[in-house]
Amino acid sequence: MTRRRWIADTWNKERTEAALTGDQAAHLARVLRAQPGQIFDVVADGFLHRAEVKSVGDDEVTFALHEEQEAEVALPVHLLLAVFKFDHLEWAIEKATELGAARITPVLARRTEKHLSQAATKRVERWRRIVREASQQSRRTDVPEVDDPVTLKLFLPTVDANLKLLLAETEEENTIRAALEAAPANGSIALAIGPEGGWTADEMQLFRDSGWQHVTLGPRILRAETAAIAGLAIAAALRN
Ligand code: SAM
Protein backbone atom coordinates (compact mmCIF):
# COMPACT_ATOMS: atom_id res chain seq x y z
CA MET A 1 0.00 0.00 0.00
CA THR A 2 1.30 3.45 -0.90
CA ARG A 3 1.13 5.75 2.10
CA ARG A 4 1.35 9.52 1.97
CA ARG A 5 4.90 10.56 2.81
CA TRP A 6 5.99 13.57 4.90
CA ILE A 7 9.40 15.02 5.56
CA ALA A 8 9.56 15.95 9.25
CA ASP A 9 10.57 19.43 10.37
CA THR A 10 11.79 18.27 13.78
CA TRP A 11 12.71 14.96 15.43
CA ASN A 12 14.41 13.70 18.58
CA LYS A 13 17.91 12.24 18.63
CA GLU A 14 16.70 8.68 19.13
CA ARG A 15 14.29 9.03 16.16
CA THR A 16 11.29 7.86 18.17
CA GLU A 17 9.34 11.11 17.73
CA ALA A 18 9.01 13.65 14.94
CA ALA A 19 6.80 16.61 14.07
CA LEU A 20 5.57 18.68 11.18
CA THR A 21 5.27 22.39 11.83
CA GLY A 22 4.15 25.54 9.98
CA ASP A 23 2.41 25.13 6.60
CA GLN A 24 2.87 21.36 6.57
CA ALA A 25 1.12 20.99 9.94
CA ALA A 26 -1.68 23.34 8.90
CA HIS A 27 -2.22 21.36 5.68
CA LEU A 28 -2.30 18.04 7.48
CA ALA A 29 -4.59 19.35 10.23
CA ARG A 30 -7.02 21.52 8.27
CA VAL A 31 -7.08 20.13 4.75
CA LEU A 32 -6.41 16.44 5.32
CA ARG A 33 -8.04 16.45 8.78
CA ALA A 34 -5.47 14.05 10.22
CA GLN A 35 -6.50 12.17 13.36
CA PRO A 36 -4.43 10.57 16.12
CA GLY A 37 -3.79 6.93 15.28
CA GLN A 38 -3.49 7.47 11.52
CA ILE A 39 -0.44 5.88 9.90
CA PHE A 40 1.83 7.71 7.45
CA ASP A 41 5.39 7.41 6.18
CA VAL A 42 7.63 10.05 7.73
CA VAL A 43 11.22 10.91 6.84
CA ALA A 44 13.25 12.10 9.84
CA ASP A 45 16.91 13.02 9.49
CA GLY A 46 16.99 11.28 6.08
CA PHE A 47 15.54 8.00 7.43
CA LEU A 48 12.15 6.67 6.38
CA HIS A 49 9.84 5.40 9.14
CA ARG A 50 6.33 4.10 9.46
CA ALA A 51 4.76 6.69 11.80
CA GLU A 52 1.59 7.10 13.83
CA VAL A 53 -0.05 10.48 14.41
CA LYS A 54 -0.02 11.30 18.12
CA SER A 55 -1.43 14.82 18.25
CA VAL A 56 -2.89 17.25 15.73
CA GLY A 57 -2.72 21.02 16.00
CA ASP A 58 -2.73 23.79 13.38
CA ASP A 59 0.89 24.64 14.28
CA GLU A 60 2.26 21.18 15.00
CA VAL A 61 1.40 17.57 14.19
CA THR A 62 3.41 15.04 16.18
CA PHE A 63 4.20 11.42 15.33
CA ALA A 64 5.52 8.35 17.09
CA LEU A 65 8.12 6.86 14.76
CA HIS A 66 7.89 3.09 14.31
CA GLU A 67 10.05 0.70 12.28
CA GLU A 68 12.47 2.05 9.70
CA GLN A 69 11.57 1.33 6.05
CA GLU A 70 13.83 0.57 3.14
CA ALA A 71 14.47 3.73 1.11
CA GLU A 72 15.68 4.29 -2.43
CA VAL A 73 19.23 5.48 -3.11
CA ALA A 74 19.51 9.05 -4.41
CA LEU A 75 20.92 9.74 -7.88
CA PRO A 76 24.42 11.21 -7.32
CA VAL A 77 23.94 14.16 -9.66
CA HIS A 78 24.85 17.75 -8.88
CA LEU A 79 23.04 20.07 -11.28
CA LEU A 80 24.54 23.47 -12.08
CA LEU A 81 21.63 25.35 -13.54
CA ALA A 82 22.23 28.77 -15.05
CA VAL A 83 19.53 31.17 -13.88
CA PHE A 84 16.93 31.76 -16.60
CA LYS A 85 13.30 32.94 -16.64
CA PHE A 86 12.02 32.07 -13.19
CA ASP A 87 8.85 30.23 -14.23
CA HIS A 88 10.87 27.93 -16.52
CA LEU A 89 13.68 27.58 -13.99
CA GLU A 90 11.25 26.65 -11.22
CA TRP A 91 9.66 24.02 -13.42
CA ALA A 92 13.13 22.60 -14.08
CA ILE A 93 13.94 22.61 -10.35
CA GLU A 94 10.75 20.70 -9.57
CA LYS A 95 11.33 18.10 -12.30
CA ALA A 96 15.02 17.72 -11.41
CA THR A 97 13.93 16.90 -7.87
CA GLU A 98 11.47 14.28 -9.10
CA LEU A 99 14.21 12.73 -11.24
CA GLY A 100 16.48 12.43 -8.21
CA ALA A 101 19.08 15.24 -8.43
CA ALA A 102 21.06 15.38 -5.20
CA ARG A 103 22.06 19.04 -5.34
CA ILE A 104 21.12 22.10 -7.40
CA THR A 105 23.32 25.16 -7.75
CA PRO A 106 21.79 28.23 -9.44
CA VAL A 107 24.56 29.86 -11.48
CA LEU A 108 24.65 33.52 -12.45
CA ALA A 109 25.96 33.14 -16.00
CA ARG A 110 27.18 35.94 -18.26
CA ARG A 111 24.00 35.68 -20.31
CA THR A 112 21.64 35.42 -17.36
CA GLU A 113 19.44 38.49 -17.74
CA LYS A 114 20.52 41.21 -15.36
CA HIS A 115 17.19 41.61 -13.58
CA LEU A 116 17.10 37.84 -12.97
CA SER A 117 20.62 37.86 -11.51
CA GLN A 118 19.61 40.68 -9.20
CA ALA A 119 16.41 38.97 -8.05
CA ALA A 120 17.83 35.42 -7.75
CA THR A 121 19.00 35.60 -4.14
CA LYS A 122 15.52 36.57 -2.98
CA ARG A 123 14.00 33.54 -4.75
CA VAL A 124 16.15 30.88 -3.10
CA GLU A 125 13.76 30.24 -0.22
CA ARG A 126 10.98 29.64 -2.76
CA TRP A 127 13.25 27.19 -4.66
CA ARG A 128 13.95 25.36 -1.40
CA ARG A 129 10.19 25.07 -0.78
CA ILE A 130 9.72 23.73 -4.30
CA VAL A 131 12.32 20.97 -3.82
CA ARG A 132 10.85 20.03 -0.47
CA GLU A 133 7.33 19.70 -1.87
CA ALA A 134 8.57 17.85 -4.97
CA SER A 135 10.58 15.48 -2.75
CA GLN A 136 7.50 14.60 -0.75
CA GLN A 137 5.31 14.29 -3.80
CA SER A 138 7.83 12.03 -5.57
CA ARG A 139 8.38 9.99 -2.37
CA ARG A 140 12.03 10.79 -1.92
CA THR A 141 13.60 10.30 1.48
CA ASP A 142 16.00 13.18 1.01
CA VAL A 143 15.58 16.78 -0.07
CA PRO A 144 18.11 18.08 -2.63
CA GLU A 145 20.31 20.84 -1.41
CA VAL A 146 19.71 24.18 -3.19
CA ASP A 147 22.71 26.50 -2.95
CA ASP A 148 22.61 30.27 -2.91
CA PRO A 149 23.10 31.66 -6.44
CA VAL A 150 26.79 31.90 -7.33
CA THR A 151 28.99 33.15 -10.14
CA LEU A 152 30.62 30.50 -12.28
CA LYS A 153 34.16 31.74 -11.71
CA LEU A 154 33.88 31.45 -7.94
CA PHE A 155 31.97 28.20 -7.92
CA LEU A 156 33.64 26.01 -10.57
CA PRO A 157 36.83 25.27 -8.61
CA THR A 158 34.72 23.93 -5.73
CA VAL A 159 32.79 21.34 -7.75
CA ASP A 160 33.82 17.90 -6.63
CA ALA A 161 32.45 15.15 -8.90
CA ASN A 162 34.03 12.15 -10.61
CA LEU A 163 32.49 13.07 -13.94
CA LYS A 164 31.83 16.70 -14.91
CA LEU A 165 29.63 17.23 -17.96
CA LEU A 166 28.82 20.54 -19.59
CA LEU A 167 25.71 20.29 -21.77
CA ALA A 168 26.64 22.27 -24.88
CA GLU A 169 24.66 22.59 -28.10
CA THR A 170 27.94 23.42 -29.86
CA GLU A 171 29.36 19.95 -29.18
CA GLU A 172 28.79 17.66 -32.16
CA GLU A 173 30.46 14.37 -31.30
CA ASN A 174 30.70 13.52 -27.64
CA THR A 175 27.25 12.37 -26.51
CA ILE A 176 26.16 12.44 -22.89
CA ARG A 177 25.45 8.73 -23.16
CA ALA A 178 28.97 7.92 -24.38
CA ALA A 179 30.50 10.04 -21.59
CA LEU A 180 28.38 8.32 -18.93
CA GLU A 181 29.07 4.85 -20.29
CA ALA A 182 32.83 5.48 -20.40
CA ALA A 183 32.94 6.50 -16.71
CA PRO A 184 32.92 4.18 -13.65
CA ALA A 185 29.31 3.24 -12.87
CA ASN A 186 29.28 4.33 -9.23
CA GLY A 187 30.96 7.74 -9.47
CA SER A 188 29.31 11.09 -8.82
CA ILE A 189 28.26 13.33 -11.71
CA ALA A 190 28.02 17.09 -12.17
CA LEU A 191 25.84 18.39 -15.02
CA ALA A 192 25.87 22.04 -16.12
CA ILE A 193 23.13 23.66 -18.20
CA GLY A 194 23.44 27.12 -19.70
CA PRO A 195 20.99 30.05 -19.84
CA GLU A 196 18.67 30.78 -22.76
CA GLY A 197 21.42 32.63 -24.64
CA GLY A 198 23.87 29.76 -23.98
CA TRP A 199 27.29 29.86 -22.29
CA THR A 200 29.78 32.46 -23.59
CA ALA A 201 33.08 31.31 -25.18
CA ASP A 202 34.92 32.42 -22.00
CA GLU A 203 32.65 30.36 -19.81
CA MET A 204 33.03 27.31 -22.06
CA GLN A 205 36.81 27.68 -21.76
CA LEU A 206 36.56 28.03 -17.98
CA PHE A 207 34.69 24.72 -17.87
CA ARG A 208 37.34 23.04 -20.04
CA ASP A 209 40.12 24.40 -17.84
CA SER A 210 38.36 22.92 -14.80
CA GLY A 211 38.19 19.43 -16.33
CA TRP A 212 34.62 19.45 -17.67
CA GLN A 213 33.77 17.46 -20.84
CA HIS A 214 31.45 19.12 -23.34
CA VAL A 215 28.59 16.78 -24.29
CA THR A 216 25.65 16.91 -26.66
CA LEU A 217 22.04 15.80 -26.30
CA GLY A 218 21.62 15.63 -30.06
CA PRO A 219 21.37 17.96 -33.03
CA ARG A 220 18.43 20.06 -31.87
CA ILE A 221 18.70 23.20 -29.73
CA LEU A 222 16.71 22.51 -26.60
CA ARG A 223 15.36 25.03 -24.16
CA ALA A 224 17.46 25.09 -21.02
CA GLU A 225 14.78 23.38 -18.93
CA THR A 226 14.34 20.65 -21.55
CA ALA A 227 18.11 20.10 -21.61
CA ALA A 228 18.19 19.81 -17.80
CA ILE A 229 15.40 17.22 -17.71
CA ALA A 230 16.77 15.24 -20.68
CA GLY A 231 20.29 15.18 -19.20
CA LEU A 232 19.03 14.00 -15.83
CA ALA A 233 16.70 11.40 -17.34
CA ILE A 234 19.59 9.91 -19.32
CA ALA A 235 21.81 9.85 -16.23
CA ALA A 236 18.99 8.23 -14.23
CA ALA A 237 18.38 5.62 -16.93
CA LEU A 238 22.04 4.66 -17.09
CA ARG A 239 22.75 4.81 -13.36
CA ASN A 240 19.59 3.59 -11.56
N1 SAM B 1 22.98 29.46 -27.37
C1 SAM B 1 21.87 28.87 -27.95
C2 SAM B 1 21.17 29.79 -28.89
O1 SAM B 1 20.75 30.88 -28.43
O2 SAM B 1 21.04 29.38 -30.01
C3 SAM B 1 20.84 28.19 -27.07
C4 SAM B 1 21.13 27.84 -25.66
S1 SAM B 1 20.04 26.60 -25.03
C5 SAM B 1 18.50 27.40 -25.19
C6 SAM B 1 20.30 26.62 -23.31
C7 SAM B 1 21.19 25.52 -22.77
O3 SAM B 1 20.61 24.24 -22.99
C8 SAM B 1 22.57 25.42 -23.39
O4 SAM B 1 23.48 26.32 -22.81
C9 SAM B 1 22.96 23.97 -23.13
O5 SAM B 1 23.46 23.82 -21.81
C10 SAM B 1 21.62 23.26 -23.22
N2 SAM B 1 21.36 22.65 -24.54
C11 SAM B 1 20.41 22.99 -25.42
N3 SAM B 1 20.42 22.17 -26.49
C12 SAM B 1 21.41 21.27 -26.26
C13 SAM B 1 21.93 20.15 -26.98
N4 SAM B 1 21.43 19.79 -28.15
N5 SAM B 1 22.94 19.44 -26.44
C14 SAM B 1 23.46 19.79 -25.22
N6 SAM B 1 23.02 20.84 -24.51
C15 SAM B 1 22.01 21.57 -25.00
CSV table of C-alpha atoms and ligand atoms in Angstrom, one decimal:
chain,number,residue,atom,x,y,z
A,1,MET,CA,0.0,0.0,0.0
A,2,THR,CA,1.3,3.5,-0.9
A,3,ARG,CA,1.1,5.7,2.1
A,4,ARG,CA,1.4,9.5,2.0
A,5,ARG,CA,4.9,10.6,2.8
A,6,TRP,CA,6.0,13.6,4.9
A,7,ILE,CA,9.4,15.0,5.6
A,8,ALA,CA,9.6,16.0,9.3
A,9,ASP,CA,10.6,19.4,10.4
A,10,THR,CA,11.8,18.3,13.8
A,11,TRP,CA,12.7,15.0,15.4
A,12,ASN,CA,14.4,13.7,18.6
A,13,LYS,CA,17.9,12.2,18.6
A,14,GLU,CA,16.7,8.7,19.1
A,15,ARG,CA,14.3,9.0,16.2
A,16,THR,CA,11.3,7.9,18.2
A,17,GLU,CA,9.3,11.1,17.7
A,18,ALA,CA,9.0,13.6,14.9
A,19,ALA,CA,6.8,16.6,14.1
A,20,LEU,CA,5.6,18.7,11.2
A,21,THR,CA,5.3,22.4,11.8
A,22,GLY,CA,4.2,25.5,10.0
A,23,ASP,CA,2.4,25.1,6.6
A,24,GLN,CA,2.9,21.4,6.6
A,25,ALA,CA,1.1,21.0,9.9
A,26,ALA,CA,-1.7,23.3,8.9
A,27,HIS,CA,-2.2,21.4,5.7
A,28,LEU,CA,-2.3,18.0,7.5
A,29,ALA,CA,-4.6,19.3,10.2
A,30,ARG,CA,-7.0,21.5,8.3
A,31,VAL,CA,-7.1,20.1,4.7
A,32,LEU,CA,-6.4,16.4,5.3
A,33,ARG,CA,-8.0,16.4,8.8
A,34,ALA,CA,-5.5,14.0,10.2
A,35,GLN,CA,-6.5,12.2,13.4
A,36,PRO,CA,-4.4,10.6,16.1
A,37,GLY,CA,-3.8,6.9,15.3
A,38,GLN,CA,-3.5,7.5,11.5
A,39,ILE,CA,-0.4,5.9,9.9
A,40,PHE,CA,1.8,7.7,7.5
A,41,ASP,CA,5.4,7.4,6.2
A,42,VAL,CA,7.6,10.0,7.7
A,43,VAL,CA,11.2,10.9,6.8
A,44,ALA,CA,13.3,12.1,9.8
A,45,ASP,CA,16.9,13.0,9.5
A,46,GLY,CA,17.0,11.3,6.1
A,47,PHE,CA,15.5,8.0,7.4
A,48,LEU,CA,12.2,6.7,6.4
A,49,HIS,CA,9.8,5.4,9.1
A,50,ARG,CA,6.3,4.1,9.5
A,51,ALA,CA,4.8,6.7,11.8
A,52,GLU,CA,1.6,7.1,13.8
A,53,VAL,CA,-0.1,10.5,14.4
A,54,LYS,CA,0.0,11.3,18.1
A,55,SER,CA,-1.4,14.8,18.3
A,56,VAL,CA,-2.9,17.2,15.7
A,57,GLY,CA,-2.7,21.0,16.0
A,58,ASP,CA,-2.7,23.8,13.4
A,59,ASP,CA,0.9,24.6,14.3
A,60,GLU,CA,2.3,21.2,15.0
A,61,VAL,CA,1.4,17.6,14.2
A,62,THR,CA,3.4,15.0,16.2
A,63,PHE,CA,4.2,11.4,15.3
A,64,ALA,CA,5.5,8.3,17.1
A,65,LEU,CA,8.1,6.9,14.8
A,66,HIS,CA,7.9,3.1,14.3
A,67,GLU,CA,10.1,0.7,12.3
A,68,GLU,CA,12.5,2.0,9.7
A,69,GLN,CA,11.6,1.3,6.1
A,70,GLU,CA,13.8,0.6,3.1
A,71,ALA,CA,14.5,3.7,1.1
A,72,GLU,CA,15.7,4.3,-2.4
A,73,VAL,CA,19.2,5.5,-3.1
A,74,ALA,CA,19.5,9.1,-4.4
A,75,LEU,CA,20.9,9.7,-7.9
A,76,PRO,CA,24.4,11.2,-7.3
A,77,VAL,CA,23.9,14.2,-9.7
A,78,HIS,CA,24.9,17.7,-8.9
A,79,LEU,CA,23.0,20.1,-11.3
A,80,LEU,CA,24.5,23.5,-12.1
A,81,LEU,CA,21.6,25.3,-13.5
A,82,ALA,CA,22.2,28.8,-15.0
A,83,VAL,CA,19.5,31.2,-13.9
A,84,PHE,CA,16.9,31.8,-16.6
A,85,LYS,CA,13.3,32.9,-16.6
A,86,PHE,CA,12.0,32.1,-13.2
A,87,ASP,CA,8.8,30.2,-14.2
A,88,HIS,CA,10.9,27.9,-16.5
A,89,LEU,CA,13.7,27.6,-14.0
A,90,GLU,CA,11.2,26.6,-11.2
A,91,TRP,CA,9.7,24.0,-13.4
A,92,ALA,CA,13.1,22.6,-14.1
A,93,ILE,CA,13.9,22.6,-10.3
A,94,GLU,CA,10.7,20.7,-9.6
A,95,LYS,CA,11.3,18.1,-12.3
A,96,ALA,CA,15.0,17.7,-11.4
A,97,THR,CA,13.9,16.9,-7.9
A,98,GLU,CA,11.5,14.3,-9.1
A,99,LEU,CA,14.2,12.7,-11.2
A,100,GLY,CA,16.5,12.4,-8.2
A,101,ALA,CA,19.1,15.2,-8.4
A,102,ALA,CA,21.1,15.4,-5.2
A,103,ARG,CA,22.1,19.0,-5.3
A,104,ILE,CA,21.1,22.1,-7.4
A,105,THR,CA,23.3,25.2,-7.8
A,106,PRO,CA,21.8,28.2,-9.4
A,107,VAL,CA,24.6,29.9,-11.5
A,108,LEU,CA,24.6,33.5,-12.4
A,109,ALA,CA,26.0,33.1,-16.0
A,110,ARG,CA,27.2,35.9,-18.3
A,111,ARG,CA,24.0,35.7,-20.3
A,112,THR,CA,21.6,35.4,-17.4
A,113,GLU,CA,19.4,38.5,-17.7
A,114,LYS,CA,20.5,41.2,-15.4
A,115,HIS,CA,17.2,41.6,-13.6
A,116,LEU,CA,17.1,37.8,-13.0
A,117,SER,CA,20.6,37.9,-11.5
A,118,GLN,CA,19.6,40.7,-9.2
A,119,ALA,CA,16.4,39.0,-8.1
A,120,ALA,CA,17.8,35.4,-7.7
A,121,THR,CA,19.0,35.6,-4.1
A,122,LYS,CA,15.5,36.6,-3.0
A,123,ARG,CA,14.0,33.5,-4.7
A,124,VAL,CA,16.1,30.9,-3.1
A,125,GLU,CA,13.8,30.2,-0.2
A,126,ARG,CA,11.0,29.6,-2.8
A,127,TRP,CA,13.2,27.2,-4.7
A,128,ARG,CA,13.9,25.4,-1.4
A,129,ARG,CA,10.2,25.1,-0.8
A,130,ILE,CA,9.7,23.7,-4.3
A,131,VAL,CA,12.3,21.0,-3.8
A,132,ARG,CA,10.8,20.0,-0.5
A,133,GLU,CA,7.3,19.7,-1.9
A,134,ALA,CA,8.6,17.8,-5.0
A,135,SER,CA,10.6,15.5,-2.8
A,136,GLN,CA,7.5,14.6,-0.7
A,137,GLN,CA,5.3,14.3,-3.8
A,138,SER,CA,7.8,12.0,-5.6
A,139,ARG,CA,8.4,10.0,-2.4
A,140,ARG,CA,12.0,10.8,-1.9
A,141,THR,CA,13.6,10.3,1.5
A,142,ASP,CA,16.0,13.2,1.0
A,143,VAL,CA,15.6,16.8,-0.1
A,144,PRO,CA,18.1,18.1,-2.6
A,145,GLU,CA,20.3,20.8,-1.4
A,146,VAL,CA,19.7,24.2,-3.2
A,147,ASP,CA,22.7,26.5,-3.0
A,148,ASP,CA,22.6,30.3,-2.9
A,149,PRO,CA,23.1,31.7,-6.4
A,150,VAL,CA,26.8,31.9,-7.3
A,151,THR,CA,29.0,33.1,-10.1
A,152,LEU,CA,30.6,30.5,-12.3
A,153,LYS,CA,34.2,31.7,-11.7
A,154,LEU,CA,33.9,31.5,-7.9
A,155,PHE,CA,32.0,28.2,-7.9
A,156,LEU,CA,33.6,26.0,-10.6
A,157,PRO,CA,36.8,25.3,-8.6
A,158,THR,CA,34.7,23.9,-5.7
A,159,VAL,CA,32.8,21.3,-7.8
A,160,ASP,CA,33.8,17.9,-6.6
A,161,ALA,CA,32.4,15.2,-8.9
A,162,ASN,CA,34.0,12.1,-10.6
A,163,LEU,CA,32.5,13.1,-13.9
A,164,LYS,CA,31.8,16.7,-14.9
A,165,LEU,CA,29.6,17.2,-18.0
A,166,LEU,CA,28.8,20.5,-19.6
A,167,LEU,CA,25.7,20.3,-21.8
A,168,ALA,CA,26.6,22.3,-24.9
A,169,GLU,CA,24.7,22.6,-28.1
A,170,THR,CA,27.9,23.4,-29.9
A,171,GLU,CA,29.4,20.0,-29.2
A,172,GLU,CA,28.8,17.7,-32.2
A,173,GLU,CA,30.5,14.4,-31.3
A,174,ASN,CA,30.7,13.5,-27.6
A,175,THR,CA,27.3,12.4,-26.5
A,176,ILE,CA,26.2,12.4,-22.9
A,177,ARG,CA,25.5,8.7,-23.2
A,178,ALA,CA,29.0,7.9,-24.4
A,179,ALA,CA,30.5,10.0,-21.6
A,180,LEU,CA,28.4,8.3,-18.9
A,181,GLU,CA,29.1,4.8,-20.3
A,182,ALA,CA,32.8,5.5,-20.4
A,183,ALA,CA,32.9,6.5,-16.7
A,184,PRO,CA,32.9,4.2,-13.7
A,185,ALA,CA,29.3,3.2,-12.9
A,186,ASN,CA,29.3,4.3,-9.2
A,187,GLY,CA,31.0,7.7,-9.5
A,188,SER,CA,29.3,11.1,-8.8
A,189,ILE,CA,28.3,13.3,-11.7
A,190,ALA,CA,28.0,17.1,-12.2
A,191,LEU,CA,25.8,18.4,-15.0
A,192,ALA,CA,25.9,22.0,-16.1
A,193,ILE,CA,23.1,23.7,-18.2
A,194,GLY,CA,23.4,27.1,-19.7
A,195,PRO,CA,21.0,30.0,-19.8
A,196,GLU,CA,18.7,30.8,-22.8
A,197,GLY,CA,21.4,32.6,-24.6
A,198,GLY,CA,23.9,29.8,-24.0
A,199,TRP,CA,27.3,29.9,-22.3
A,200,THR,CA,29.8,32.5,-23.6
A,201,ALA,CA,33.1,31.3,-25.2
A,202,ASP,CA,34.9,32.4,-22.0
A,203,GLU,CA,32.6,30.4,-19.8
A,204,MET,CA,33.0,27.3,-22.1
A,205,GLN,CA,36.8,27.7,-21.8
A,206,LEU,CA,36.6,28.0,-18.0
A,207,PHE,CA,34.7,24.7,-17.9
A,208,ARG,CA,37.3,23.0,-20.0
A,209,ASP,CA,40.1,24.4,-17.8
A,210,SER,CA,38.4,22.9,-14.8
A,211,GLY,CA,38.2,19.4,-16.3
A,212,TRP,CA,34.6,19.4,-17.7
A,213,GLN,CA,33.8,17.5,-20.8
A,214,HIS,CA,31.5,19.1,-23.3
A,215,VAL,CA,28.6,16.8,-24.3
A,216,THR,CA,25.7,16.9,-26.7
A,217,LEU,CA,22.0,15.8,-26.3
A,218,GLY,CA,21.6,15.6,-30.1
A,219,PRO,CA,21.4,18.0,-33.0
A,220,ARG,CA,18.4,20.1,-31.9
A,221,ILE,CA,18.7,23.2,-29.7
A,222,LEU,CA,16.7,22.5,-26.6
A,223,ARG,CA,15.4,25.0,-24.2
A,224,ALA,CA,17.5,25.1,-21.0
A,225,GLU,CA,14.8,23.4,-18.9
A,226,THR,CA,14.3,20.6,-21.5
A,227,ALA,CA,18.1,20.1,-21.6
A,228,ALA,CA,18.2,19.8,-17.8
A,229,ILE,CA,15.4,17.2,-17.7
A,230,ALA,CA,16.8,15.2,-20.7
A,231,GLY,CA,20.3,15.2,-19.2
A,232,LEU,CA,19.0,14.0,-15.8
A,233,ALA,CA,16.7,11.4,-17.3
A,234,ILE,CA,19.6,9.9,-19.3
A,235,ALA,CA,21.8,9.8,-16.2
A,236,ALA,CA,19.0,8.2,-14.2
A,237,ALA,CA,18.4,5.6,-16.9
A,238,LEU,CA,22.0,4.7,-17.1
A,239,ARG,CA,22.8,4.8,-13.4
A,240,ASN,CA,19.6,3.6,-11.6
B,1,SAM,N1,23.0,29.5,-27.4
B,1,SAM,C1,21.9,28.9,-28.0
B,1,SAM,C2,21.2,29.8,-28.9
B,1,SAM,O1,20.8,30.9,-28.4
B,1,SAM,O2,21.0,29.4,-30.0
B,1,SAM,C3,20.8,28.2,-27.1
B,1,SAM,C4,21.1,27.8,-25.7
B,1,SAM,S1,20.0,26.6,-25.0
B,1,SAM,C5,18.5,27.4,-25.2
B,1,SAM,C6,20.3,26.6,-23.3
B,1,SAM,C7,21.2,25.5,-22.8
B,1,SAM,O3,20.6,24.2,-23.0
B,1,SAM,C8,22.6,25.4,-23.4
B,1,SAM,O4,23.5,26.3,-22.8
B,1,SAM,C9,23.0,24.0,-23.1
B,1,SAM,O5,23.5,23.8,-21.8
B,1,SAM,C10,21.6,23.3,-23.2
B,1,SAM,N2,21.4,22.7,-24.5
B,1,SAM,C11,20.4,23.0,-25.4
B,1,SAM,N3,20.4,22.2,-26.5
B,1,SAM,C12,21.4,21.3,-26.3
B,1,SAM,C13,21.9,20.1,-27.0
B,1,SAM,N4,21.4,19.8,-28.2
B,1,SAM,N5,22.9,19.4,-26.4
B,1,SAM,C14,23.5,19.8,-25.2
B,1,SAM,N6,23.0,20.8,-24.5
B,1,SAM,C15,22.0,21.6,-25.0
